[in-house]
Amino acid sequence: GGSKKIPHFIFSHLNGMQLSQPEHLYTRLAQTVFEPSKRISAEKCLQMLNGYFSEKDQKPVVVLLDEVDLLCVRKQTLLYNLFDWTARPGTKLAVLAIANTMDLPERAFAGRVASRIGLTRTIFQPYSFRQLQTIIQGRLKKIPAFDPEAIELVSRKVAAVSGDARRALDICRRATEITGRGASGKIGMTEVDKALSEMFSSLKVDICL
């Protein structure tokens, strides 16, 4: 009956892990919104986006921003600009930010950034050991060289710390790189132990920062 149709909108999926520099977010977003025919600098893209989100007849834009933790650099100007655009009168921009840190706004966002974000927050429960094991086995089914015991070790370690499936898969990827043999060599406990040591050492640094 009276349900409204969802209007056409521009969708942009951005991932902090895939940006070599935080400012490249402006470039990626501008490419989606404007579809330029030539390469444009991040500074110019910022100007274009700033103007666009001030217009009255702008098309709705939905941004899915993954790994936002990695964009929490010292000045946080980029995050402020992005969330400030959503707070402008008449704006049609919505930003869905995904973070690995549950209390990221309180822990890492500067006051001016925190003042611009919405209050809606959804907390996803971490994956269990069994769930992680199933996810990894599904992804690695084409790599029989992976020792099942090594997969179990990754699953248990990650489940005990964060339950983050992406981190578990990153550890498996790193273990494969450590072997230096690709899918033709055996990837076992030794390689996984090294990968785990690297990853959890990096995690401690991230928490300290």
PDB file of C-alpha atoms in Angstrom:
ATOM      1  CA  GLY A   1       0.000   0.000   0.000  1.00  0.00           C
ATOM      2  CA  GLY A   2       1.471   3.187   1.281  1.00  0.00           C
ATOM      3  CA  SER A   3       5.152   2.248   1.318  1.00  0.00           C
ATOM      4  CA  LYS A   4       7.432   4.749  -0.374  1.00  0.00           C
ATOM      5  CA  LYS A   5       9.843   3.767  -3.124  1.00  0.00           C
ATOM      6  CA  ILE A   6      13.530   4.194  -2.384  1.00  0.00           C
ATOM      7  CA  PRO A   7      14.825   6.985  -4.639  1.00  0.00           C
ATOM      8  CA  HIS A   8      17.741   6.381  -6.971  1.00  0.00           C
ATOM      9  CA  PHE A   9      21.012   7.086  -5.212  1.00  0.00           C
ATOM     10  CA  ILE A  10      24.743   7.019  -5.894  1.00  0.00           C
ATOM     11  CA  PHE A  11      26.565   4.306  -3.947  1.00  0.00           C
ATOM     12  CA  SER A  12      30.250   4.444  -3.056  1.00  0.00           C
ATOM     13  CA  HIS A  13      32.069   1.654  -1.197  1.00  0.00           C
ATOM     14  CA  LEU A  14      35.340   2.927   0.277  1.00  0.00           C
ATOM     15  CA  ASN A  15      37.853   0.955   2.337  1.00  0.00           C
ATOM     16  CA  GLY A  16      40.530   2.607   4.456  1.00  0.00           C
ATOM     17  CA  MET A  17      42.805  -0.389   3.898  1.00  0.00           C
ATOM     18  CA  GLN A  18      42.730   0.167   0.127  1.00  0.00           C
ATOM     19  CA  LEU A  19      43.766   3.824   0.302  1.00  0.00           C
ATOM     20  CA  SER A  20      47.520   4.386   0.106  1.00  0.00           C
ATOM     21  CA  GLN A  21      46.911   7.915   1.447  1.00  0.00           C
ATOM     22  CA  PRO A  22      43.809   9.038   3.411  1.00  0.00           C
ATOM     23  CA  GLU A  23      43.318  11.946   0.962  1.00  0.00           C
ATOM     24  CA  HIS A  24      42.685   9.451  -1.812  1.00  0.00           C
ATOM     25  CA  LEU A  25      39.206   9.049  -0.307  1.00  0.00           C
ATOM     26  CA  TYR A  26      38.283  12.371  -1.946  1.00  0.00           C
ATOM     27  CA  THR A  27      39.460  11.033  -5.310  1.00  0.00           C
ATOM     28  CA  ARG A  28      37.576   7.734  -5.028  1.00  0.00           C
ATOM     29  CA  LEU A  29      34.364   9.435  -3.916  1.00  0.00           C
ATOM     30  CA  ALA A  30      34.591  12.079  -6.643  1.00  0.00           C
ATOM     31  CA  GLN A  31      35.113   9.363  -9.273  1.00  0.00           C
ATOM     32  CA  THR A  32      31.842   7.754  -8.202  1.00  0.00           C
ATOM     33  CA  VAL A  33      29.840  10.979  -7.926  1.00  0.00           C
ATOM     34  CA  PHE A  34      31.118  12.863 -10.993  1.00  0.00           C
ATOM     35  CA  GLU A  35      32.570  10.081 -13.192  1.00  0.00           C
ATOM     36  CA  PRO A  36      35.294  12.406 -14.543  1.00  0.00           C
ATOM     37  CA  SER A  37      36.954  11.574 -17.866  1.00  0.00           C
ATOM     38  CA  LYS A  38      40.431  12.487 -16.614  1.00  0.00           C
ATOM     39  CA  ARG A  39      42.475  12.179 -13.448  1.00  0.00           C
ATOM     40  CA  ILE A  40      41.832  14.922 -10.864  1.00  0.00           C
ATOM     41  CA  SER A  41      43.954  15.809  -7.840  1.00  0.00           C
ATOM     42  CA  ALA A  42      42.668  15.092  -4.332  1.00  0.00           C
ATOM     43  CA  GLU A  43      42.626  18.825  -3.593  1.00  0.00           C
ATOM     44  CA  LYS A  44      40.438  19.539  -6.624  1.00  0.00           C
ATOM     45  CA  CYS A  45      38.167  16.617  -5.747  1.00  0.00           C
ATOM     46  CA  LEU A  46      37.703  18.060  -2.257  1.00  0.00           C
ATOM     47  CA  GLN A  47      36.629  21.390  -3.766  1.00  0.00           C
ATOM     48  CA  MET A  48      34.191  19.678  -6.121  1.00  0.00           C
ATOM     49  CA  LEU A  49      32.669  17.538  -3.357  1.00  0.00           C
ATOM     50  CA  ASN A  50      32.428  20.515  -1.016  1.00  0.00           C
ATOM     51  CA  GLY A  51      30.463  22.395  -3.646  1.00  0.00           C
ATOM     52  CA  TYR A  52      28.287  19.427  -4.553  1.00  0.00           C
ATOM     53  CA  PHE A  53      27.121  18.744  -1.004  1.00  0.00           C
ATOM     54  CA  SER A  54      26.147  22.414  -0.689  1.00  0.00           C
ATOM     55  CA  GLU A  55      23.819  22.325  -3.712  1.00  0.00           C
ATOM     56  CA  LYS A  56      20.038  22.140  -3.334  1.00  0.00           C
ATOM     57  CA  ASP A  57      19.421  19.697  -6.203  1.00  0.00           C
ATOM     58  CA  GLN A  58      22.120  17.143  -5.372  1.00  0.00           C
ATOM     59  CA  LYS A  59      21.470  13.445  -5.997  1.00  0.00           C
ATOM     60  CA  PRO A  60      21.374  11.241  -2.881  1.00  0.00           C
ATOM     61  CA  VAL A  61      24.748   9.642  -2.097  1.00  0.00           C
ATOM     62  CA  VAL A  62      25.307   6.660   0.210  1.00  0.00           C
ATOM     63  CA  VAL A  63      28.893   5.997   1.322  1.00  0.00           C
ATOM     64  CA  LEU A  64      29.859   2.697   2.921  1.00  0.00           C
ATOM     65  CA  LEU A  65      33.178   3.451   4.627  1.00  0.00           C
ATOM     66  CA  ASP A  66      34.945   0.297   5.788  1.00  0.00           C
ATOM     67  CA  GLU A  67      38.075   0.138   7.975  1.00  0.00           C
ATOM     68  CA  VAL A  68      37.480   3.700   9.159  1.00  0.00           C
ATOM     69  CA  ASP A  69      39.977   2.998  11.977  1.00  0.00           C
ATOM     70  CA  LEU A  70      42.806   3.405   9.450  1.00  0.00           C
ATOM     71  CA  LEU A  71      41.711   6.952   8.614  1.00  0.00           C
ATOM     72  CA  CYS A  72      42.121   8.209  12.186  1.00  0.00           C
ATOM     73  CA  VAL A  73      45.280  10.170  11.478  1.00  0.00           C
ATOM     74  CA  ARG A  74      46.417  12.997  13.711  1.00  0.00           C
ATOM     75  CA  LYS A  75      44.517  15.965  12.224  1.00  0.00           C
ATOM     76  CA  GLN A  76      41.398  14.012  11.124  1.00  0.00           C
ATOM     77  CA  THR A  77      40.451  16.777   8.683  1.00  0.00           C
ATOM     78  CA  LEU A  78      39.274  14.227   6.147  1.00  0.00           C
ATOM     79  CA  LEU A  79      36.885  12.536   8.573  1.00  0.00           C
ATOM     80  CA  TYR A  80      35.612  15.902   9.734  1.00  0.00           C
ATOM     81  CA  ASN A  81      34.867  17.011   6.157  1.00  0.00           C
ATOM     82  CA  LEU A  82      33.083  13.756   5.325  1.00  0.00           C
ATOM     83  CA  PHE A  83      30.843  13.767   8.386  1.00  0.00           C
ATOM     84  CA  ASP A  84      30.346  17.542   8.207  1.00  0.00           C
ATOM     85  CA  TRP A  85      28.844  17.142   4.738  1.00  0.00           C
ATOM     86  CA  THR A  86      26.197  14.863   6.259  1.00  0.00           C
ATOM     87  CA  ALA A  87      25.292  17.565   8.799  1.00  0.00           C
ATOM     88  CA  ARG A  88      24.663  20.360   6.302  1.00  0.00           C
ATOM     89  CA  PRO A  89      21.079  21.609   5.853  1.00  0.00           C
ATOM     90  CA  GLY A  90      19.339  19.830   3.001  1.00  0.00           C
ATOM     91  CA  THR A  91      22.174  17.373   2.451  1.00  0.00           C
ATOM     92  CA  LYS A  92      21.419  14.043   0.801  1.00  0.00           C
ATOM     93  CA  LEU A  93      24.593  12.279   1.908  1.00  0.00           C
ATOM     94  CA  ALA A  94      24.521   9.279   4.249  1.00  0.00           C
ATOM     95  CA  VAL A  95      27.703   7.681   5.585  1.00  0.00           C
ATOM     96  CA  LEU A  96      27.766   4.168   7.050  1.00  0.00           C
ATOM     97  CA  ALA A  97      31.096   3.764   8.825  1.00  0.00           C
ATOM     98  CA  ILE A  98      32.433   0.337   9.811  1.00  0.00           C
ATOM     99  CA  ALA A  99      35.182   0.016  12.430  1.00  0.00           C
ATOM    100  CA  ASN A 100      36.937  -2.868  14.118  1.00  0.00           C
ATOM    101  CA  THR A 101      37.115  -0.880  17.366  1.00  0.00           C
ATOM    102  CA  MET A 102      33.740  -0.869  19.123  1.00  0.00           C
ATOM    103  CA  ASP A 103      34.326   2.438  20.962  1.00  0.00           C
ATOM    104  CA  LEU A 104      36.244   4.156  18.161  1.00  0.00           C
ATOM    105  CA  PRO A 105      34.387   7.513  18.404  1.00  0.00           C
ATOM    106  CA  GLU A 106      35.178   7.787  22.115  1.00  0.00           C
ATOM    107  CA  ARG A 107      38.687   6.380  21.790  1.00  0.00           C
ATOM    108  CA  ALA A 108      40.048   8.020  18.652  1.00  0.00           C
ATOM    109  CA  PHE A 109      37.777  10.680  17.152  1.00  0.00           C
ATOM    110  CA  ALA A 110      38.650  14.309  17.785  1.00  0.00           C
ATOM    111  CA  GLY A 111      35.878  16.351  19.412  1.00  0.00           C
ATOM    112  CA  ARG A 112      34.921  18.175  16.228  1.00  0.00           C
ATOM    113  CA  VAL A 113      34.603  14.862  14.343  1.00  0.00           C
ATOM    114  CA  ALA A 114      32.573  13.210  17.117  1.00  0.00           C
ATOM    115  CA  SER A 115      30.185  16.179  17.078  1.00  0.00           C
ATOM    116  CA  ARG A 116      29.304  15.465  13.452  1.00  0.00           C
ATOM    117  CA  ILE A 117      28.481  11.758  13.624  1.00  0.00           C
ATOM    118  CA  GLY A 118      25.054  10.288  14.257  1.00  0.00           C
ATOM    119  CA  LEU A 119      24.055   8.394  17.359  1.00  0.00           C
ATOM    120  CA  THR A 120      22.945   5.195  15.600  1.00  0.00           C
ATOM    121  CA  ARG A 121      25.397   2.395  16.316  1.00  0.00           C
ATOM    122  CA  THR A 122      25.129  -1.305  15.549  1.00  0.00           C
ATOM    123  CA  ILE A 123      27.463  -3.733  17.292  1.00  0.00           C
ATOM    124  CA  PHE A 124      28.162  -6.990  15.488  1.00  0.00           C
ATOM    125  CA  GLN A 125      29.106  -9.904  17.667  1.00  0.00           C
ATOM    126  CA  PRO A 126      32.569 -11.392  17.005  1.00  0.00           C
ATOM    127  CA  TYR A 127      32.823 -14.713  15.200  1.00  0.00           C
ATOM    128  CA  SER A 128      33.352 -17.835  17.299  1.00  0.00           C
ATOM    129  CA  PHE A 129      36.167 -20.321  16.764  1.00  0.00           C
ATOM    130  CA  ARG A 130      33.907 -22.689  14.822  1.00  0.00           C
ATOM    131  CA  GLN A 131      32.525 -19.896  12.634  1.00  0.00           C
ATOM    132  CA  LEU A 132      36.012 -18.614  11.816  1.00  0.00           C
ATOM    133  CA  GLN A 133      37.179 -22.126  11.046  1.00  0.00           C
ATOM    134  CA  THR A 134      34.280 -22.604   8.603  1.00  0.00           C
ATOM    135  CA  ILE A 135      34.937 -19.224   6.924  1.00  0.00           C
ATOM    136  CA  ILE A 136      38.648 -19.934   6.493  1.00  0.00           C
ATOM    137  CA  GLN A 137      38.074 -23.460   5.205  1.00  0.00           C
ATOM    138  CA  GLY A 138      35.596 -22.091   2.673  1.00  0.00           C
ATOM    139  CA  ARG A 139      38.058 -19.488   1.416  1.00  0.00           C
ATOM    140  CA  LEU A 140      41.024 -21.883   1.321  1.00  0.00           C
ATOM    141  CA  LYS A 141      39.306 -24.896  -0.235  1.00  0.00           C
ATOM    142  CA  LYS A 142      41.326 -24.346  -3.410  1.00  0.00           C
ATOM    143  CA  ILE A 143      44.594 -24.376  -1.429  1.00  0.00           C
ATOM    144  CA  PRO A 144      44.926 -27.943  -0.103  1.00  0.00           C
ATOM    145  CA  ALA A 145      48.476 -27.132   1.013  1.00  0.00           C
ATOM    146  CA  PHE A 146      47.074 -25.443   4.137  1.00  0.00           C
ATOM    147  CA  ASP A 147      47.463 -27.744   7.141  1.00  0.00           C
ATOM    148  CA  PRO A 148      44.057 -28.208   8.883  1.00  0.00           C
ATOM    149  CA  GLU A 149      45.793 -27.849  12.259  1.00  0.00           C
ATOM    150  CA  ALA A 150      47.206 -24.498  11.144  1.00  0.00           C
ATOM    151  CA  ILE A 151      43.695 -23.313  10.221  1.00  0.00           C
ATOM    152  CA  GLU A 152      42.483 -24.425  13.646  1.00  0.00           C
ATOM    153  CA  LEU A 153      45.282 -22.475  15.329  1.00  0.00           C
ATOM    154  CA  VAL A 154      44.432 -19.266  13.437  1.00  0.00           C
ATOM    155  CA  SER A 155      40.746 -19.691  14.241  1.00  0.00           C
ATOM    156  CA  ARG A 156      41.340 -20.200  17.964  1.00  0.00           C
ATOM    157  CA  LYS A 157      43.829 -17.340  18.294  1.00  0.00           C
ATOM    158  CA  VAL A 158      41.678 -14.789  16.471  1.00  0.00           C
ATOM    159  CA  ALA A 159      38.483 -15.920  18.213  1.00  0.00           C
ATOM    160  CA  ALA A 160      40.185 -15.366  21.577  1.00  0.00           C
ATOM    161  CA  VAL A 161      41.300 -11.840  20.695  1.00  0.00           C
ATOM    162  CA  SER A 162      38.798 -10.203  18.334  1.00  0.00           C
ATOM    163  CA  GLY A 163      36.712 -12.697  16.355  1.00  0.00           C
ATOM    164  CA  ASP A 164      37.510 -10.640  13.248  1.00  0.00           C
ATOM    165  CA  ALA A 165      37.234 -12.799  10.112  1.00  0.00           C
ATOM    166  CA  ARG A 166      39.231 -10.342   8.023  1.00  0.00           C
ATOM    167  CA  ARG A 167      42.149 -10.500  10.434  1.00  0.00           C
ATOM    168  CA  ALA A 168      42.028 -14.303  10.364  1.00  0.00           C
ATOM    169  CA  LEU A 169      42.151 -14.303   6.554  1.00  0.00           C
ATOM    170  CA  ASP A 170      44.980 -11.743   6.605  1.00  0.00           C
ATOM    171  CA  ILE A 171      46.987 -14.078   8.847  1.00  0.00           C
ATOM    172  CA  CYS A 172      46.431 -16.951   6.416  1.00  0.00           C
ATOM    173  CA  ARG A 173      47.470 -14.743   3.511  1.00  0.00           C
ATOM    174  CA  ARG A 174      50.620 -13.699   5.348  1.00  0.00           C
ATOM    175  CA  ALA A 175      51.421 -17.328   6.217  1.00  0.00           C
ATOM    176  CA  THR A 176      51.201 -18.151   2.504  1.00  0.00           C
ATOM    177  CA  GLU A 177      53.615 -15.302   1.700  1.00  0.00           C
ATOM    178  CA  ILE A 178      56.046 -16.493   4.366  1.00  0.00           C
ATOM    179  CA  THR A 179      56.317 -19.936   2.761  1.00  0.00           C
ATOM    180  CA  GLY A 180      57.413 -18.302  -0.473  1.00  0.00           C
ATOM    181  CA  ARG A 181      56.044 -21.334  -2.328  1.00  0.00           C
ATOM    182  CA  GLY A 182      52.441 -20.363  -3.059  1.00  0.00           C
ATOM    183  CA  ALA A 183      49.895 -23.175  -3.248  1.00  0.00           C
ATOM    184  CA  SER A 184      52.508 -25.815  -4.175  1.00  0.00           C
ATOM    185  CA  GLY A 185      54.198 -25.903  -0.754  1.00  0.00           C
ATOM    186  CA  LYS A 186      52.915 -26.962   2.651  1.00  0.00           C
ATOM    187  CA  ILE A 187      51.658 -24.125   4.843  1.00  0.00           C
ATOM    188  CA  GLY A 188      51.772 -25.376   8.403  1.00  0.00           C
ATOM    189  CA  MET A 189      52.134 -24.417  12.045  1.00  0.00           C
ATOM    190  CA  THR A 190      55.578 -22.790  11.638  1.00  0.00           C
ATOM    191  CA  GLU A 191      54.408 -20.334   8.975  1.00  0.00           C
ATOM    192  CA  VAL A 192      51.189 -19.580  10.834  1.00  0.00           C
ATOM    193  CA  ASP A 193      53.097 -18.966  14.079  1.00  0.00           C
ATOM    194  CA  LYS A 194      55.266 -16.386  12.324  1.00  0.00           C
ATOM    195  CA  ALA A 195      52.236 -14.718  10.757  1.00  0.00           C
ATOM    196  CA  LEU A 196      50.438 -14.639  14.100  1.00  0.00           C
ATOM    197  CA  SER A 197      53.456 -13.047  15.787  1.00  0.00           C
ATOM    198  CA  GLU A 198      53.576 -10.328  13.125  1.00  0.00           C
ATOM    199  CA  MET A 199      49.852  -9.621  13.216  1.00  0.00           C
ATOM    200  CA  PHE A 200      49.476  -9.475  16.985  1.00  0.00           C
ATOM    201  CA  SER A 201      52.608  -7.349  17.282  1.00  0.00           C
ATOM    202  CA  SER A 202      50.969  -4.929  14.839  1.00  0.00           C
ATOM    203  CA  LEU A 203      47.713  -5.072  16.827  1.00  0.00           C
ATOM    204  CA  LYS A 204      49.540  -4.018  20.019  1.00  0.00           C
ATOM    205  CA  VAL A 205      51.047  -1.040  18.196  1.00  0.00           C
ATOM    206  CA  ASP A 206      47.616   0.010  16.866  1.00  0.00           C
ATOM    207  CA  ILE A 207      46.138  -0.109  20.367  1.00  0.00           C
ATOM    208  CA  CYS A 208      49.000   1.912  21.802  1.00  0.00           C
ATOM    209  CA  LEU A 209      48.540   4.584  19.129  1.00  0.00           C
TER     210      LEU A 209
END
